[in-house]
Amino acid sequence: AQTVTQSQPEMSVQEAETVTLSCTYDTSESDYYLFWYKQPPSRQMILVIRQEAYKQQNATENRFSVNFQKAAKSFSLKISDSQLGDAAMYFCAYRSGPGTGYALNFGKGTSLLVTP
Amino acid sequence: DTAVSQTPKYLVTQMGNDKSIKCEQNLGHDTMYWYKQDSKKFLKIMFSYNNKELIINETVPNRFSPKSPDKAHLNLHINSLELGDSAVYFCASSQRPGNSPLHFGNGTRLTVT
């Protein structure tokens, strides 16, 4: 099974600043999909951004962008102009192929604290 | 318009009991999942169903039995509950193409005493 590693259990950023959350993964597949999900204290799982491995262009969604380095198997999330509402647990996820029902394999998460 | 709804939101029960968690999605998705989130927030896939067919069963004790009466529903029945079963259980759904994200329910917090 593919493994996803988030090496930063906790991160802190000041409001309006930029923060980068790191994620690496291990796979032998050439075609796959990567996601970042956010889980605020409400417990809801919210999709932040997704990236197809065959696309060289990094995905961007408003203040959220990724740095996808396929050769390095790295998929970091950059949050610009951080807001108090960005405080949450962030999970990186790898989507497996048909043999596993296209399930998401999650990293252990990074808890992001945003300070005023 | 709740996309993926699961009930109950909270479930407190004693060891040895049997309980069920229900999940329904109105997104027209063909694949549904159950995830377990432990006390350290780690999310682990338990089951995956596609068109009512079990696709994945990830080293889950056979006390856990998923049931999919139709594409829109995937229920989770747990027999002989143990203390270690305490966790948050998430139901999710998606379309099969790889770039389709999973849509999650709001979770069921199960506490076994």
Short mmCIF file of C-alpha atoms in Angstrom, two decimals:
data_model
loop_
_atom_site.label_atom_id
_atom_site.label_comp_id
_atom_site.label_asym_id
_atom_site.label_seq_id
_atom_site.Cartn_x
_atom_site.Cartn_y
_atom_site.Cartn_z
CA ALA A 1 0.00 0.00 0.00
CA GLN A 2 1.14 3.50 -0.74
CA THR A 3 2.39 5.41 2.29
CA VAL A 4 1.93 9.12 2.86
CA THR A 5 4.23 10.98 5.24
CA GLN A 6 3.57 14.34 6.82
CA SER A 7 6.68 15.15 8.81
CA GLN A 8 5.31 18.20 10.63
CA PRO A 9 2.87 17.24 13.40
CA GLU A 10 2.29 20.92 14.20
CA MET A 11 2.88 24.23 12.46
CA SER A 12 2.21 27.79 13.44
CA VAL A 13 1.73 30.89 11.28
CA GLN A 14 0.80 34.49 11.92
CA GLU A 15 -2.25 35.95 10.33
CA ALA A 16 -1.55 37.28 6.80
CA GLU A 17 1.69 35.31 6.54
CA THR A 18 2.46 32.32 4.33
CA VAL A 19 2.99 28.77 5.52
CA THR A 20 3.98 25.57 3.73
CA LEU A 21 2.92 22.12 4.87
CA SER A 22 5.01 19.24 3.62
CA CYS A 23 3.94 15.85 2.32
CA THR A 24 5.84 13.00 0.72
CA TYR A 25 4.53 9.70 -0.56
CA ASP A 26 5.79 6.38 -1.72
CA THR A 27 4.42 4.72 -4.83
CA SER A 28 5.44 2.68 -7.84
CA GLU A 29 2.51 3.88 -9.92
CA SER A 30 2.90 6.47 -12.64
CA ASP A 31 -0.68 7.67 -12.71
CA TYR A 32 -2.28 8.74 -9.46
CA TYR A 33 -4.02 11.60 -7.71
CA LEU A 34 -3.15 13.65 -4.66
CA PHE A 35 -5.35 15.67 -2.37
CA TRP A 36 -5.20 17.98 0.61
CA TYR A 37 -8.09 17.92 3.06
CA LYS A 38 -8.76 20.25 5.97
CA GLN A 39 -10.44 19.18 9.21
CA PRO A 40 -11.44 22.07 11.48
CA PRO A 41 -12.56 21.45 15.09
CA SER A 42 -16.08 20.85 13.73
CA ARG A 43 -14.71 17.48 12.52
CA GLN A 44 -15.91 18.05 8.96
CA MET A 45 -13.54 16.85 6.21
CA ILE A 46 -13.19 19.60 3.59
CA LEU A 47 -11.41 19.25 0.27
CA VAL A 48 -8.79 21.98 -0.13
CA ILE A 49 -7.07 21.13 -3.39
CA ARG A 50 -6.28 18.21 -5.73
CA GLN A 51 -3.55 17.38 -8.22
CA GLU A 52 -3.36 14.87 -11.03
CA ALA A 53 0.09 13.30 -11.30
CA TYR A 54 0.09 13.55 -15.10
CA LYS A 55 -0.28 17.32 -14.92
CA GLN A 56 2.96 19.24 -14.60
CA GLN A 57 1.23 22.46 -13.67
CA ASN A 58 0.75 22.94 -9.95
CA ALA A 59 -2.85 23.24 -8.80
CA THR A 60 -4.09 26.49 -7.28
CA GLU A 61 -7.31 27.32 -5.45
CA ASN A 62 -7.45 30.95 -4.33
CA ARG A 63 -4.97 31.28 -1.42
CA PHE A 64 -4.03 27.61 -1.57
CA SER A 65 -1.46 26.20 -3.95
CA VAL A 66 0.67 23.10 -4.18
CA ASN A 67 4.26 22.40 -5.11
CA PHE A 68 4.12 19.02 -6.81
CA GLN A 69 7.50 17.42 -7.44
CA LYS A 70 6.76 14.07 -9.07
CA ALA A 71 10.33 12.79 -9.21
CA ALA A 72 10.85 13.62 -5.55
CA LYS A 73 7.37 12.29 -4.67
CA SER A 74 6.63 15.49 -2.83
CA PHE A 75 3.33 17.36 -2.60
CA SER A 76 3.48 20.40 -0.33
CA LEU A 77 0.64 22.81 0.38
CA LYS A 78 1.21 26.55 0.53
CA ILE A 79 -1.31 28.77 2.27
CA SER A 80 -0.91 32.45 1.48
CA ASP A 81 -2.35 35.35 3.47
CA SER A 82 -3.26 33.00 6.32
CA GLN A 83 -6.54 33.65 8.09
CA LEU A 84 -7.79 32.62 11.52
CA GLY A 85 -10.28 30.32 9.81
CA ASP A 86 -7.41 28.34 8.29
CA ALA A 87 -6.62 26.86 11.70
CA ALA A 88 -7.31 23.15 11.36
CA MET A 89 -5.80 19.73 10.89
CA TYR A 90 -4.52 19.30 7.33
CA PHE A 91 -4.29 15.87 5.74
CA CYS A 92 -2.40 14.92 2.63
CA ALA A 93 -3.89 11.97 0.76
CA TYR A 94 -2.95 9.66 -2.10
CA ARG A 95 -5.65 8.04 -4.17
CA SER A 96 -5.07 4.39 -4.90
CA GLY A 97 -6.10 2.58 -8.07
CA PRO A 98 -9.05 0.33 -8.94
CA GLY A 99 -7.75 -2.64 -7.00
CA THR A 100 -8.33 -0.76 -3.78
CA GLY A 101 -11.60 0.83 -4.76
CA TYR A 102 -9.97 4.18 -5.30
CA ALA A 103 -9.70 4.72 -1.55
CA LEU A 104 -7.68 7.60 -0.16
CA ASN A 105 -4.59 6.82 1.90
CA PHE A 106 -4.02 9.62 4.38
CA GLY A 107 -0.95 10.98 6.10
CA LYS A 108 -1.04 11.48 9.85
CA GLY A 109 -1.90 15.15 9.51
CA THR A 110 -0.42 18.51 10.40
CA SER A 111 -2.14 20.67 12.98
CA LEU A 112 -2.00 24.31 11.85
CA LEU A 113 -2.29 27.08 14.40
CA VAL A 114 -2.95 30.62 13.17
CA THR A 115 -2.04 33.42 15.57
CA PRO A 116 -3.38 36.98 15.37
CA ASP B 1 -29.10 19.58 0.96
CA THR B 2 -26.82 17.23 2.85
CA ALA B 3 -24.62 15.33 0.41
CA VAL B 4 -23.39 12.53 2.68
CA SER B 5 -25.32 12.06 5.88
CA GLN B 6 -24.57 9.61 8.63
CA THR B 7 -26.47 8.86 11.79
CA PRO B 8 -26.15 9.01 14.67
CA LYS B 9 -23.70 11.84 15.27
CA TYR B 10 -22.78 10.49 18.69
CA LEU B 11 -23.08 6.96 20.00
CA VAL B 12 -22.28 5.92 23.56
CA THR B 13 -22.61 2.27 24.44
CA GLN B 14 -21.25 -0.44 26.69
CA MET B 15 -18.77 -3.15 25.88
CA GLY B 16 -20.33 -6.20 24.34
CA ASN B 17 -23.23 -4.41 22.72
CA ASP B 18 -24.07 -4.42 19.01
CA LYS B 19 -24.60 -1.12 17.21
CA SER B 20 -25.12 0.24 13.71
CA ILE B 21 -24.18 3.46 11.96
CA LYS B 22 -26.15 4.46 8.88
CA CYS B 23 -24.87 6.38 5.87
CA GLU B 24 -26.67 7.79 2.87
CA GLN B 25 -25.44 9.88 -0.06
CA ASN B 26 -27.56 11.83 -2.53
CA LEU B 27 -24.73 12.66 -4.94
CA GLY B 28 -25.34 9.77 -7.32
CA HIS B 29 -21.88 8.38 -6.58
CA ASP B 30 -21.12 4.73 -7.25
CA THR B 31 -18.49 4.16 -4.59
CA MET B 32 -18.81 4.47 -0.82
CA TYR B 33 -16.34 4.07 2.01
CA TRP B 34 -15.98 3.73 5.75
CA TYR B 35 -13.01 5.30 7.51
CA LYS B 36 -11.96 5.13 11.14
CA GLN B 37 -10.27 8.12 12.78
CA ASP B 38 -8.46 7.22 15.99
CA SER B 39 -7.64 9.40 18.98
CA LYS B 40 -4.48 10.63 17.24
CA LYS B 41 -6.58 11.80 14.28
CA PHE B 42 -5.19 9.14 11.93
CA LEU B 43 -7.71 8.24 9.21
CA LYS B 44 -7.67 4.65 8.05
CA ILE B 45 -9.75 3.04 5.34
CA MET B 46 -11.92 0.20 6.55
CA PHE B 47 -14.16 -0.70 3.61
CA SER B 48 -14.85 0.37 0.06
CA TYR B 49 -17.98 -0.55 -1.90
CA ASN B 50 -18.61 -0.02 -5.59
CA ASN B 51 -22.15 -0.52 -6.86
CA LYS B 52 -22.99 -2.54 -3.74
CA GLU B 53 -19.96 -4.79 -4.23
CA LEU B 54 -17.26 -4.97 -1.57
CA ILE B 55 -13.95 -3.85 -3.09
CA ILE B 56 -11.69 -3.47 -0.10
CA ASN B 57 -11.66 -4.79 3.42
CA GLU B 58 -8.60 -3.54 5.23
CA THR B 59 -7.66 -5.84 8.09
CA VAL B 60 -10.80 -5.03 9.97
CA PRO B 61 -12.04 -7.50 12.61
CA ASN B 62 -14.98 -9.51 11.39
CA ARG B 63 -17.04 -7.95 14.17
CA PHE B 64 -17.41 -5.08 11.69
CA SER B 65 -19.81 -5.84 8.88
CA PRO B 66 -20.72 -3.32 6.19
CA LYS B 67 -24.04 -3.62 4.39
CA SER B 68 -24.93 -1.86 1.17
CA PRO B 69 -28.62 -2.29 0.31
CA ASP B 70 -28.24 0.01 -2.71
CA LYS B 71 -25.74 2.41 -4.25
CA ALA B 72 -26.85 5.29 -2.06
CA HIS B 73 -26.51 3.54 1.29
CA LEU B 74 -23.66 1.93 3.18
CA ASN B 75 -24.31 0.97 6.78
CA LEU B 76 -21.80 -0.26 9.33
CA HIS B 77 -22.78 -2.84 11.91
CA ILE B 78 -20.47 -3.59 14.80
CA ASN B 79 -20.90 -6.67 17.00
CA SER B 80 -19.54 -7.23 20.50
CA LEU B 81 -18.15 -3.73 20.88
CA GLU B 82 -14.76 -3.35 22.55
CA LEU B 83 -13.10 -0.38 24.24
CA GLY B 84 -10.66 -0.11 21.33
CA ASP B 85 -13.52 0.50 18.93
CA SER B 86 -13.96 3.99 20.38
CA ALA B 87 -13.21 6.39 17.54
CA VAL B 88 -14.83 8.66 14.99
CA TYR B 89 -16.21 6.78 12.01
CA PHE B 90 -16.57 8.59 8.69
CA CYS B 91 -18.63 7.57 5.74
CA ALA B 92 -17.62 8.94 2.33
CA SER B 93 -18.60 8.63 -1.31
CA SER B 94 -17.09 9.37 -4.70
CA GLN B 95 -17.21 8.61 -8.36
CA ARG B 96 -14.60 6.10 -9.53
CA PRO B 97 -12.44 8.33 -11.74
CA GLY B 98 -9.25 9.01 -9.83
CA ASN B 99 -9.47 12.77 -9.68
CA SER B 100 -12.93 12.70 -8.14
CA PRO B 101 -12.60 13.70 -4.50
CA LEU B 102 -14.21 11.85 -1.65
CA HIS B 103 -17.14 13.61 -0.04
CA PHE B 104 -17.32 12.90 3.66
CA GLY B 105 -20.14 12.74 6.13
CA ASN B 106 -19.74 14.61 9.41
CA GLY B 107 -18.63 11.54 11.30
CA THR B 108 -20.03 9.46 14.14
CA ARG B 109 -18.21 9.62 17.44
CA LEU B 110 -18.46 6.17 19.02
CA THR B 111 -17.61 5.84 22.70
CA VAL B 112 -17.50 2.38 24.22
CA THR B 113 -17.56 2.27 28.02
#
